[in-house]
Amino acid sequence: MSAFLYIETHVSYNEKSPCVSNNTMREKLIFDLSRSGRKGYTLSGDDLPEMPLDSILPSRFLRQTPAELPEVSESEVVRHFVRLSNMNYHVDKNMYPLGSCTMKYNPKINDYTCDLPGFSALHPLQPSETTQGALQLMYELAEMLREIAGMAAVTLQPAAGAHGELTGILLIKKYHESRGSKRSKLLVVDSAHGTNPASAALAGYQIISVAGNSDGRTDLDDLRSKLDGDVAALMLTNPNTIGLFEKDILRIAKMVHDNGSLLYMDGANMNALLGITRPGDMGFDVVHYNLHKTFSTPHGGGGPGSGPVGVSEKLLPYLPVPIIEKNETAEGTTYSLSYDRPESIGRMMNFYGNFAVLVRAYTYIRMLGPDGLRRVSENAIINANYLLSRLLERYDLPYPKPVLHEFCLSGDRQKKAHGVRTLDIAKRLLDYGFHAPTIYFPLIVSEAIMIEPTETESKETLDVFADALLSIADEAETNPALVLSAPVTTPVKRLDEALASRQLNICCSL
Ligand SMILES: *Cc1c(COP(=O)(O)O)cnc(C)c1O
């Protein structure tokens, strides 16, 4: 675990940044702050009955020696964790320009609603007469998402984008199987997010990569040559991961459907589409959404996500159970969970999805309304194009403008001239008080720097960020050693990346 902690505590201080300046910040372990006998709580004790522990647990499960816990006062605990939180980087502190992963500001009202006791104190096994509000919220959220993407129905079960992909692909598999057709291949475009081929492989498919053209879009000739009777579906991201709209999408959909295949849209990032256009109208049969990106739930560091899946008419019978149904009777409207779906692919998750994330997304959509959602996308697109226009003089843009909500620069110029790689530029941004953008993705751009400012940043913030990247371009010319050694102002300096990745591998395999 310590490797994770170490890596997550990037902190960035600079006069230009809104962060507090304190280069020497270090924090002791809470165990080192501990003093014997110090307490952060009081219990009256007198009126509580004595309850010997071994009356609750068999004695073989009881600890023989007291647990070694830190003994600290309330103020010490609070200050310790506030100091740690200040050392970390988060979207409440400053811009988080992660391309593809949409780290937008998350309105606090989302947390207010999801903390309401009627939601937060529910138990998933409560009888549905007592959970009508929660069921109504889920039903209405699915309806709103359905409308936003123009699909026939939506399931809220999957717990993340990749999980939504797996769900969508299993639906496609079931569709072909139920028609007696065995198709073994899935086509994935080469700019796709890595989860696309991973999910396809997990569902048992052979993955065939489709090339992009010099415009950065799907190469139709390559696609045509790979569409044979064995292809179950094409997975596409639109706008794709370099921020470009697949303008031939209607032709692509026709080619795919004429081949008896289905069309899957990776809709993890819908920040350019809301209220403007819909995957369903483009001919997609399946789409997954990332509520924790487009619809504002804090994410990163493995936090809970939600990856609902929308489907076209053809796939309705196969949706995961349970389905939430709305029943209109003479006594009024009620909501219930239906398991009566003989052709369903089954359950994708315990219970009904990550409910708190659903409440946040519901709140976000209701607060904005249809016009507000459209403005989200319009502003995300304007912000990305403004930022790009400021950076173009110093950084290469491998594929032509205009972009939608994100863009992908290349650090090739800096690497060739001065030996400064994209990794170094990203590290140096930490010194300027910014989180690094997504780097080295998509794989089709060499030394990729992929930036998505989102609609929630002001022009002033975008300018400070652009100034930082422009100064780093200067530094790469005048003082490359500085950029190569960055970050220099963070509590944790440059890590031994090879060692860190070995440690991470160990952590992940534990
Ligand atoms: C983030 C992302 C995913 C995966 O979503 P997770 O919730 O991280 O599993 C898939 N595709 C794209 C384009 C993404 O940006």
Short mmCIF file of N, CA, C and O in Angstrom, two decimals, residues 149-261:
data_model
loop_
_atom_site.label_atom_id
_atom_site.label_comp_id
_atom_site.label_asym_id
_atom_site.label_seq_id
_atom_site.Cartn_x
_atom_site.Cartn_y
_atom_site.Cartn_z
N ALA A 149 -28.96 9.95 -24.75
CA ALA A 149 -28.20 9.22 -25.78
C ALA A 149 -29.09 8.69 -26.90
O ALA A 149 -28.59 8.11 -27.85
N GLY A 150 -30.42 8.87 -26.78
CA GLY A 150 -31.32 8.43 -27.84
C GLY A 150 -31.38 6.92 -27.99
O GLY A 150 -31.40 6.40 -29.10
N MET A 151 -31.42 6.20 -26.86
CA MET A 151 -31.47 4.74 -26.92
C MET A 151 -32.88 4.26 -26.52
O MET A 151 -33.73 5.04 -26.13
N ALA A 152 -33.10 2.93 -26.62
CA ALA A 152 -34.43 2.40 -26.29
C ALA A 152 -34.58 2.14 -24.80
O ALA A 152 -35.69 2.23 -24.25
N ALA A 153 -33.49 1.77 -24.11
CA ALA A 153 -33.55 1.53 -22.66
C ALA A 153 -32.14 1.58 -22.10
O ALA A 153 -31.16 1.46 -22.83
N VAL A 154 -32.08 1.74 -20.76
CA VAL A 154 -30.78 1.86 -20.09
C VAL A 154 -30.76 0.99 -18.84
O VAL A 154 -31.75 0.97 -18.10
N THR A 155 -29.67 0.26 -18.61
CA THR A 155 -29.48 -0.42 -17.33
C THR A 155 -28.44 0.36 -16.53
O THR A 155 -27.45 0.83 -17.08
N LEU A 156 -28.70 0.48 -15.22
CA LEU A 156 -27.80 1.26 -14.36
C LEU A 156 -26.81 0.36 -13.60
O LEU A 156 -26.07 0.84 -12.76
N GLN A 157 -26.83 -0.94 -13.88
CA GLN A 157 -26.07 -1.85 -13.03
C GLN A 157 -24.55 -1.73 -13.06
O GLN A 157 -23.91 -1.77 -12.02
N PRO A 158 -23.92 -1.61 -14.23
CA PRO A 158 -22.45 -1.72 -14.24
C PRO A 158 -21.76 -0.69 -13.34
O PRO A 158 -22.21 0.44 -13.19
N ALA A 159 -20.64 -1.12 -12.76
CA ALA A 159 -19.99 -0.32 -11.72
C ALA A 159 -18.90 0.60 -12.24
O ALA A 159 -18.29 1.32 -11.46
N ALA A 160 -18.61 0.57 -13.53
CA ALA A 160 -17.57 1.45 -14.09
C ALA A 160 -17.67 1.39 -15.60
O ALA A 160 -18.45 0.58 -16.14
N GLY A 161 -16.87 2.22 -16.27
CA GLY A 161 -16.90 2.22 -17.73
C GLY A 161 -16.54 0.86 -18.30
O GLY A 161 -17.24 0.30 -19.15
N ALA A 162 -15.44 0.29 -17.82
CA ALA A 162 -14.99 -1.00 -18.35
C ALA A 162 -16.03 -2.08 -18.09
O ALA A 162 -16.25 -2.97 -18.92
N HIS A 163 -16.70 -1.98 -16.94
CA HIS A 163 -17.74 -2.94 -16.61
C HIS A 163 -18.95 -2.76 -17.53
O HIS A 163 -19.60 -3.74 -17.94
N GLY A 164 -19.23 -1.51 -17.90
CA GLY A 164 -20.28 -1.23 -18.87
C GLY A 164 -19.92 -1.83 -20.23
O GLY A 164 -20.77 -2.40 -20.93
N GLU A 165 -18.65 -1.72 -20.60
CA GLU A 165 -18.20 -2.31 -21.88
C GLU A 165 -18.45 -3.81 -21.87
O GLU A 165 -18.98 -4.38 -22.83
N LEU A 166 -18.04 -4.45 -20.78
CA LEU A 166 -18.22 -5.91 -20.70
C LEU A 166 -19.72 -6.24 -20.80
O LEU A 166 -20.12 -7.15 -21.53
N THR A 167 -20.55 -5.47 -20.09
CA THR A 167 -22.00 -5.69 -20.15
C THR A 167 -22.49 -5.56 -21.59
O THR A 167 -23.22 -6.42 -22.10
N GLY A 168 -22.09 -4.47 -22.25
CA GLY A 168 -22.53 -4.21 -23.62
C GLY A 168 -22.09 -5.33 -24.57
O GLY A 168 -22.86 -5.77 -25.43
N ILE A 169 -20.87 -5.80 -24.39
CA ILE A 169 -20.36 -6.84 -25.29
C ILE A 169 -21.08 -8.17 -25.03
O ILE A 169 -21.40 -8.91 -25.96
N LEU A 170 -21.40 -8.44 -23.75
CA LEU A 170 -22.16 -9.67 -23.47
C LEU A 170 -23.56 -9.60 -24.08
O LEU A 170 -24.12 -10.60 -24.53
N LEU A 171 -24.12 -8.39 -24.11
CA LEU A 171 -25.44 -8.22 -24.75
C LEU A 171 -25.33 -8.51 -26.25
O LEU A 171 -26.20 -9.17 -26.83
N ILE A 172 -24.25 -8.03 -26.85
CA ILE A 172 -24.03 -8.26 -28.29
C ILE A 172 -23.86 -9.76 -28.56
O ILE A 172 -24.41 -10.32 -29.51
N LYS A 173 -23.09 -10.40 -27.67
CA LYS A 173 -22.84 -11.84 -27.82
C LYS A 173 -24.17 -12.62 -27.77
O LYS A 173 -24.44 -13.48 -28.60
N LYS A 174 -24.99 -12.24 -26.78
CA LYS A 174 -26.27 -12.92 -26.60
C LYS A 174 -27.16 -12.70 -27.83
O LYS A 174 -27.87 -13.61 -28.28
N TYR A 175 -27.12 -11.49 -28.37
CA TYR A 175 -27.92 -11.16 -29.56
C TYR A 175 -27.56 -12.11 -30.71
O TYR A 175 -28.43 -12.70 -31.33
N HIS A 176 -26.26 -12.25 -30.98
CA HIS A 176 -25.85 -13.12 -32.09
C HIS A 176 -26.19 -14.58 -31.79
O HIS A 176 -26.68 -15.30 -32.66
N GLU A 177 -25.93 -15.00 -30.54
CA GLU A 177 -26.20 -16.39 -30.18
C GLU A 177 -27.68 -16.72 -30.35
O GLU A 177 -28.05 -17.78 -30.84
N SER A 178 -28.53 -15.76 -29.96
CA SER A 178 -29.97 -16.05 -30.02
C SER A 178 -30.44 -16.13 -31.47
O SER A 178 -31.53 -16.61 -31.75
N ARG A 179 -29.63 -15.64 -32.41
CA ARG A 179 -29.97 -15.78 -33.83
C ARG A 179 -29.21 -16.96 -34.45
O ARG A 179 -29.12 -17.06 -35.68
N GLY A 180 -28.61 -17.76 -33.60
CA GLY A 180 -27.91 -18.95 -34.06
C GLY A 180 -26.62 -18.64 -34.79
O GLY A 180 -26.09 -19.47 -35.53
N SER A 181 -26.10 -17.44 -34.55
CA SER A 181 -24.90 -17.06 -35.30
C SER A 181 -23.70 -17.02 -34.34
O SER A 181 -23.78 -16.47 -33.25
N LYS A 182 -22.61 -17.62 -34.75
CA LYS A 182 -21.41 -17.62 -33.91
C LYS A 182 -20.41 -16.68 -34.55
O LYS A 182 -19.81 -16.98 -35.56
N ARG A 183 -20.25 -15.53 -33.99
CA ARG A 183 -19.28 -14.59 -34.54
C ARG A 183 -18.17 -14.42 -33.52
O ARG A 183 -18.44 -14.21 -32.34
N SER A 184 -16.93 -14.48 -33.96
CA SER A 184 -15.85 -14.57 -32.98
C SER A 184 -14.97 -13.32 -32.90
O SER A 184 -14.08 -13.25 -32.06
N LYS A 185 -15.24 -12.32 -33.78
CA LYS A 185 -14.32 -11.17 -33.80
C LYS A 185 -15.01 -9.87 -33.37
O LYS A 185 -16.17 -9.65 -33.68
N LEU A 186 -14.24 -9.02 -32.71
CA LEU A 186 -14.70 -7.66 -32.43
C LEU A 186 -13.69 -6.69 -33.03
O LEU A 186 -12.47 -6.84 -32.82
N LEU A 187 -14.18 -5.72 -33.77
CA LEU A 187 -13.28 -4.72 -34.34
C LEU A 187 -13.15 -3.55 -33.36
O LEU A 187 -14.14 -3.07 -32.82
N VAL A 188 -11.91 -3.11 -33.15
CA VAL A 188 -11.65 -1.99 -32.25
C VAL A 188 -10.72 -1.02 -32.98
O VAL A 188 -9.72 -1.44 -33.57
N VAL A 189 -11.07 0.26 -32.95
CA VAL A 189 -10.27 1.26 -33.66
C VAL A 189 -8.97 1.52 -32.88
O VAL A 189 -8.96 1.47 -31.65
N ASP A 190 -7.88 1.80 -33.60
CA ASP A 190 -6.57 1.85 -32.93
C ASP A 190 -6.38 3.01 -31.95
O ASP A 190 -5.46 3.00 -31.15
N SER A 191 -7.29 4.01 -31.98
CA SER A 191 -7.16 5.09 -31.00
C SER A 191 -8.00 4.80 -29.75
O SER A 191 -8.11 5.65 -28.86
N ALA A 192 -8.58 3.60 -29.66
CA ALA A 192 -9.51 3.29 -28.56
C ALA A 192 -8.81 3.27 -27.20
O ALA A 192 -7.62 3.04 -27.09
N HIS A 193 -9.61 3.52 -26.18
CA HIS A 193 -9.16 3.36 -24.79
C HIS A 193 -8.81 1.88 -24.58
O HIS A 193 -9.48 1.00 -25.12
N GLY A 194 -7.78 1.64 -23.78
CA GLY A 194 -7.30 0.27 -23.58
C GLY A 194 -8.34 -0.69 -23.03
O GLY A 194 -8.24 -1.91 -23.22
N THR A 195 -9.35 -0.12 -22.35
CA THR A 195 -10.38 -1.01 -21.80
C THR A 195 -11.18 -1.68 -22.92
O THR A 195 -11.75 -2.75 -22.70
N ASN A 196 -11.26 -1.07 -24.12
CA ASN A 196 -12.08 -1.65 -25.20
C ASN A 196 -11.58 -3.04 -25.58
O ASN A 196 -12.33 -4.02 -25.49
N PRO A 197 -10.32 -3.17 -26.02
CA PRO A 197 -9.85 -4.52 -26.33
C PRO A 197 -9.84 -5.44 -25.11
O PRO A 197 -10.10 -6.65 -25.23
N ALA A 198 -9.59 -4.88 -23.92
CA ALA A 198 -9.56 -5.72 -22.72
C ALA A 198 -10.94 -6.32 -22.45
O ALA A 198 -11.07 -7.52 -22.18
N SER A 199 -11.98 -5.49 -22.55
CA SER A 199 -13.34 -6.00 -22.29
C SER A 199 -13.73 -7.01 -23.35
O SER A 199 -14.37 -8.02 -23.05
N ALA A 200 -13.35 -6.74 -24.61
CA ALA A 200 -13.70 -7.66 -25.70
C ALA A 200 -13.02 -9.01 -25.47
O ALA A 200 -13.63 -10.07 -25.67
N ALA A 201 -11.76 -8.96 -25.02
CA ALA A 201 -11.03 -10.21 -24.78
C ALA A 201 -11.66 -10.98 -23.61
O ALA A 201 -11.80 -12.20 -23.65
N LEU A 202 -12.07 -10.22 -22.58
CA LEU A 202 -12.70 -10.87 -21.41
C LEU A 202 -13.98 -11.59 -21.81
O LEU A 202 -14.33 -12.63 -21.25
N ALA A 203 -14.68 -11.03 -22.79
CA ALA A 203 -15.93 -11.66 -23.25
C ALA A 203 -15.65 -12.78 -24.25
O ALA A 203 -16.58 -13.35 -24.81
N GLY A 204 -14.37 -13.07 -24.51
CA GLY A 204 -14.02 -14.21 -25.34
C GLY A 204 -13.85 -13.91 -26.81
O GLY A 204 -13.80 -14.82 -27.63
N TYR A 205 -13.74 -12.64 -27.17
CA TYR A 205 -13.61 -12.31 -28.59
C TYR A 205 -12.16 -12.17 -29.03
O TYR A 205 -11.28 -11.81 -28.24
N GLN A 206 -11.97 -12.42 -30.32
CA GLN A 206 -10.69 -12.11 -30.95
C GLN A 206 -10.76 -10.64 -31.36
O GLN A 206 -11.76 -10.19 -31.93
N ILE A 207 -9.70 -9.88 -31.08
CA ILE A 207 -9.75 -8.44 -31.35
C ILE A 207 -9.01 -8.13 -32.64
O ILE A 207 -7.87 -8.53 -32.83
N ILE A 208 -9.69 -7.39 -33.52
CA ILE A 208 -9.07 -6.98 -34.77
C ILE A 208 -8.99 -5.46 -34.74
O ILE A 208 -10.01 -4.78 -34.54
N SER A 209 -7.80 -4.94 -34.95
CA SER A 209 -7.62 -3.49 -34.87
C SER A 209 -7.93 -2.84 -36.22
O SER A 209 -7.50 -3.32 -37.27
N VAL A 210 -8.68 -1.74 -36.18
CA VAL A 210 -8.98 -0.98 -37.40
C VAL A 210 -8.14 0.29 -37.36
O VAL A 210 -8.09 0.97 -36.34
N ALA A 211 -7.51 0.62 -38.49
CA ALA A 211 -6.59 1.75 -38.51
C ALA A 211 -7.34 3.08 -38.62
O ALA A 211 -8.46 3.14 -39.11
N GLY A 212 -6.66 4.14 -38.16
CA GLY A 212 -7.15 5.49 -38.40
C GLY A 212 -6.50 6.03 -39.67
O GLY A 212 -5.48 5.49 -40.11
N ASN A 213 -7.08 7.08 -40.25
CA ASN A 213 -6.44 7.69 -41.43
C ASN A 213 -5.64 8.93 -41.02
O ASN A 213 -5.55 9.25 -39.83
N SER A 214 -5.11 9.65 -42.01
CA SER A 214 -4.23 10.77 -41.67
C SER A 214 -5.01 11.93 -41.05
O SER A 214 -4.43 12.83 -40.45
N ASP A 215 -6.32 11.88 -41.16
CA ASP A 215 -7.20 12.88 -40.51
C ASP A 215 -7.42 12.59 -39.04
O ASP A 215 -8.05 13.37 -38.34
N GLY A 216 -7.02 11.39 -38.60
CA GLY A 216 -7.26 11.00 -37.21
C GLY A 216 -8.59 10.29 -37.04
O GLY A 216 -9.03 10.04 -35.93
N ARG A 217 -9.27 9.98 -38.16
CA ARG A 217 -10.58 9.29 -38.05
C ARG A 217 -10.46 7.87 -38.58
O ARG A 217 -9.45 7.50 -39.16
N THR A 218 -11.54 7.10 -38.39
CA THR A 218 -11.53 5.69 -38.83
C THR A 218 -11.31 5.60 -40.34
O THR A 218 -11.97 6.31 -41.11
N ASP A 219 -10.41 4.74 -40.75
CA ASP A 219 -10.13 4.54 -42.17
C ASP A 219 -11.19 3.59 -42.75
O ASP A 219 -11.21 2.41 -42.42
N LEU A 220 -12.05 4.14 -43.60
CA LEU A 220 -13.19 3.35 -44.09
C LEU A 220 -12.74 2.16 -44.94
O LEU A 220 -13.37 1.09 -44.91
N ASP A 221 -11.66 2.32 -45.70
CA ASP A 221 -11.19 1.20 -46.53
C ASP A 221 -10.70 0.06 -45.65
O ASP A 221 -10.98 -1.11 -45.91
N ASP A 222 -9.95 0.44 -44.61
CA ASP A 222 -9.45 -0.59 -43.69
C ASP A 222 -10.63 -1.29 -43.00
O ASP A 222 -10.66 -2.51 -42.86
N LEU A 223 -11.62 -0.49 -42.61
CA LEU A 223 -12.81 -1.06 -41.96
C LEU A 223 -13.49 -2.05 -42.90
O LEU A 223 -13.82 -3.18 -42.52
N ARG A 224 -13.69 -1.61 -44.16
CA ARG A 224 -14.39 -2.46 -45.14
C ARG A 224 -13.66 -3.80 -45.31
O ARG A 224 -14.27 -4.85 -45.33
N SER A 225 -12.33 -3.72 -45.34
CA SER A 225 -11.56 -4.94 -45.59
C SER A 225 -11.63 -5.92 -44.41
O SER A 225 -11.33 -7.09 -44.56
N LYS A 226 -12.01 -5.40 -43.24
CA LYS A 226 -12.03 -6.28 -42.07
C LYS A 226 -13.42 -6.75 -41.68
O LYS A 226 -13.58 -7.60 -40.80
N LEU A 227 -14.44 -6.17 -42.33
CA LEU A 227 -15.82 -6.56 -42.00
C LEU A 227 -16.16 -7.86 -42.73
O LEU A 227 -16.48 -7.84 -43.91
N ASP A 228 -16.10 -8.97 -42.03
CA ASP A 228 -16.53 -10.23 -42.66
C ASP A 228 -17.62 -10.87 -41.79
O ASP A 228 -18.05 -10.29 -40.80
N GLY A 229 -18.05 -12.04 -42.19
CA GLY A 229 -19.19 -12.68 -41.53
C GLY A 229 -18.92 -13.11 -40.10
O GLY A 229 -19.81 -13.58 -39.39
N ASP A 230 -17.68 -12.94 -39.65
CA ASP A 230 -17.30 -13.34 -38.29
C ASP A 230 -17.29 -12.17 -37.30
O ASP A 230 -16.99 -12.35 -36.13
N VAL A 231 -17.58 -10.97 -37.83
CA VAL A 231 -17.47 -9.78 -36.97
C VAL A 231 -18.77 -9.56 -36.19
O VAL A 231 -19.83 -9.35 -36.78
N ALA A 232 -18.68 -9.61 -34.87
CA ALA A 232 -19.86 -9.40 -34.03
C ALA A 232 -20.20 -7.92 -33.93
O ALA A 232 -21.37 -7.54 -33.95
N ALA A 233 -19.17 -7.06 -33.81
CA ALA A 233 -19.44 -5.63 -33.64
C ALA A 233 -18.19 -4.81 -33.89
O ALA A 233 -17.07 -5.34 -33.88
N LEU A 234 -18.42 -3.53 -34.11
CA LEU A 234 -17.33 -2.55 -34.15
C LEU A 234 -17.49 -1.67 -32.92
O LEU A 234 -18.58 -1.18 -32.64
N MET A 235 -16.39 -1.48 -32.18
CA MET A 235 -16.40 -0.56 -31.03
C MET A 235 -15.77 0.75 -31.45
O MET A 235 -14.64 0.76 -31.94
N LEU A 236 -16.50 1.82 -31.22
CA LEU A 236 -16.04 3.13 -31.68
C LEU A 236 -16.22 4.16 -30.56
O LEU A 236 -17.17 4.05 -29.78
N THR A 237 -15.36 5.15 -30.52
CA THR A 237 -15.51 6.25 -29.57
C THR A 237 -15.79 7.49 -30.42
O THR A 237 -15.04 7.76 -31.35
N ASN A 238 -16.86 8.20 -30.12
CA ASN A 238 -17.20 9.36 -30.94
C ASN A 238 -17.73 10.49 -30.08
O ASN A 238 -18.76 10.33 -29.45
N PRO A 239 -17.06 11.68 -30.04
CA PRO A 239 -15.81 11.98 -30.70
C PRO A 239 -14.70 11.06 -30.19
O PRO A 239 -14.72 10.64 -29.05
N ASN A 240 -13.74 10.78 -31.07
CA ASN A 240 -12.72 9.81 -30.70
C ASN A 240 -11.72 10.40 -29.70
O ASN A 240 -11.85 11.55 -29.29
N THR A 241 -10.75 9.61 -29.32
CA THR A 241 -9.90 10.04 -28.20
C THR A 241 -8.91 11.15 -28.57
O THR A 241 -8.19 11.62 -27.69
N ILE A 242 -8.88 11.56 -29.84
CA ILE A 242 -8.11 12.78 -30.10
C ILE A 242 -9.04 13.99 -30.27
O ILE A 242 -8.64 15.04 -30.72
N GLY A 243 -10.30 13.80 -29.85
CA GLY A 243 -11.22 14.94 -29.82
C GLY A 243 -11.87 15.23 -31.16
O GLY A 243 -12.42 16.30 -31.36
N LEU A 244 -11.82 14.26 -32.11
CA LEU A 244 -12.38 14.51 -33.44
C LEU A 244 -13.67 13.72 -33.64
O LEU A 244 -13.77 12.56 -33.23
N PHE A 245 -14.63 14.37 -34.28
CA PHE A 245 -15.91 13.73 -34.54
C PHE A 245 -15.77 12.82 -35.77
O PHE A 245 -15.21 13.23 -36.79
N GLU A 246 -16.28 11.60 -35.66
CA GLU A 246 -16.28 10.68 -36.81
C GLU A 246 -17.37 11.15 -37.75
O GLU A 246 -18.54 10.78 -37.61
N LYS A 247 -17.00 11.99 -38.73
CA LYS A 247 -18.07 12.60 -39.53
C LYS A 247 -18.71 11.60 -40.49
O LYS A 247 -19.79 11.86 -41.02
N ASP A 248 -18.07 10.46 -40.73
CA ASP A 248 -18.68 9.43 -41.59
C ASP A 248 -19.49 8.43 -40.78
O ASP A 248 -19.73 7.31 -41.25
N ILE A 249 -19.93 8.82 -39.60
CA ILE A 249 -20.54 7.84 -38.70
C ILE A 249 -21.76 7.16 -39.32
O ILE A 249 -21.98 5.95 -39.11
N LEU A 250 -22.57 7.90 -40.11
CA LEU A 250 -23.77 7.27 -40.68
C LEU A 250 -23.37 6.20 -41.70
O LEU A 250 -23.97 5.13 -41.77
N ARG A 251 -22.31 6.50 -42.47
CA ARG A 251 -21.81 5.49 -43.43
C ARG A 251 -21.25 4.28 -42.70
O ARG A 251 -21.47 3.14 -43.09
N ILE A 252 -20.50 4.57 -41.65
CA ILE A 252 -19.91 3.47 -40.86
C ILE A 252 -21.03 2.58 -40.31
O ILE A 252 -20.98 1.35 -40.41
N ALA A 253 -22.08 3.22 -39.76
CA ALA A 253 -23.18 2.45 -39.17
C ALA A 253 -23.82 1.57 -40.24
O ALA A 253 -24.14 0.39 -40.00
N LYS A 254 -23.98 2.12 -41.46
CA LYS A 254 -24.62 1.33 -42.52
C LYS A 254 -23.73 0.15 -42.92
O LYS A 254 -24.20 -0.98 -43.05
N MET A 255 -22.42 0.41 -43.04
CA MET A 255 -21.50 -0.68 -43.40
C MET A 255 -21.56 -1.81 -42.37
O MET A 255 -21.61 -2.99 -42.71
N VAL A 256 -21.56 -1.40 -41.11
CA VAL A 256 -21.55 -2.40 -40.02
C VAL A 256 -22.86 -3.19 -40.01
O VAL A 256 -22.87 -4.42 -39.94
N HIS A 257 -23.97 -2.47 -40.13
CA HIS A 257 -25.27 -3.15 -40.07
C HIS A 257 -25.51 -4.01 -41.31
O HIS A 257 -26.08 -5.10 -41.20
N ASP A 258 -25.08 -3.54 -42.48
CA ASP A 258 -25.23 -4.35 -43.69
C ASP A 258 -24.48 -5.68 -43.56
O ASP A 258 -24.80 -6.66 -44.23
N ASN A 259 -23.47 -5.68 -42.71
CA ASN A 259 -22.68 -6.89 -42.50
C ASN A 259 -23.29 -7.78 -41.41
O ASN A 259 -22.70 -8.78 -41.01
N GLY A 260 -24.44 -7.36 -40.87
CA GLY A 260 -25.07 -8.14 -39.80
C GLY A 260 -24.38 -7.95 -38.45
O GLY A 260 -24.64 -8.68 -37.50
N SER A 261 -23.48 -6.97 -38.37
CA SER A 261 -22.76 -6.71 -37.11
C SER A 261 -23.46 -5.57 -36.36
O SER A 261 -24.30 -4.87 -36.92
#
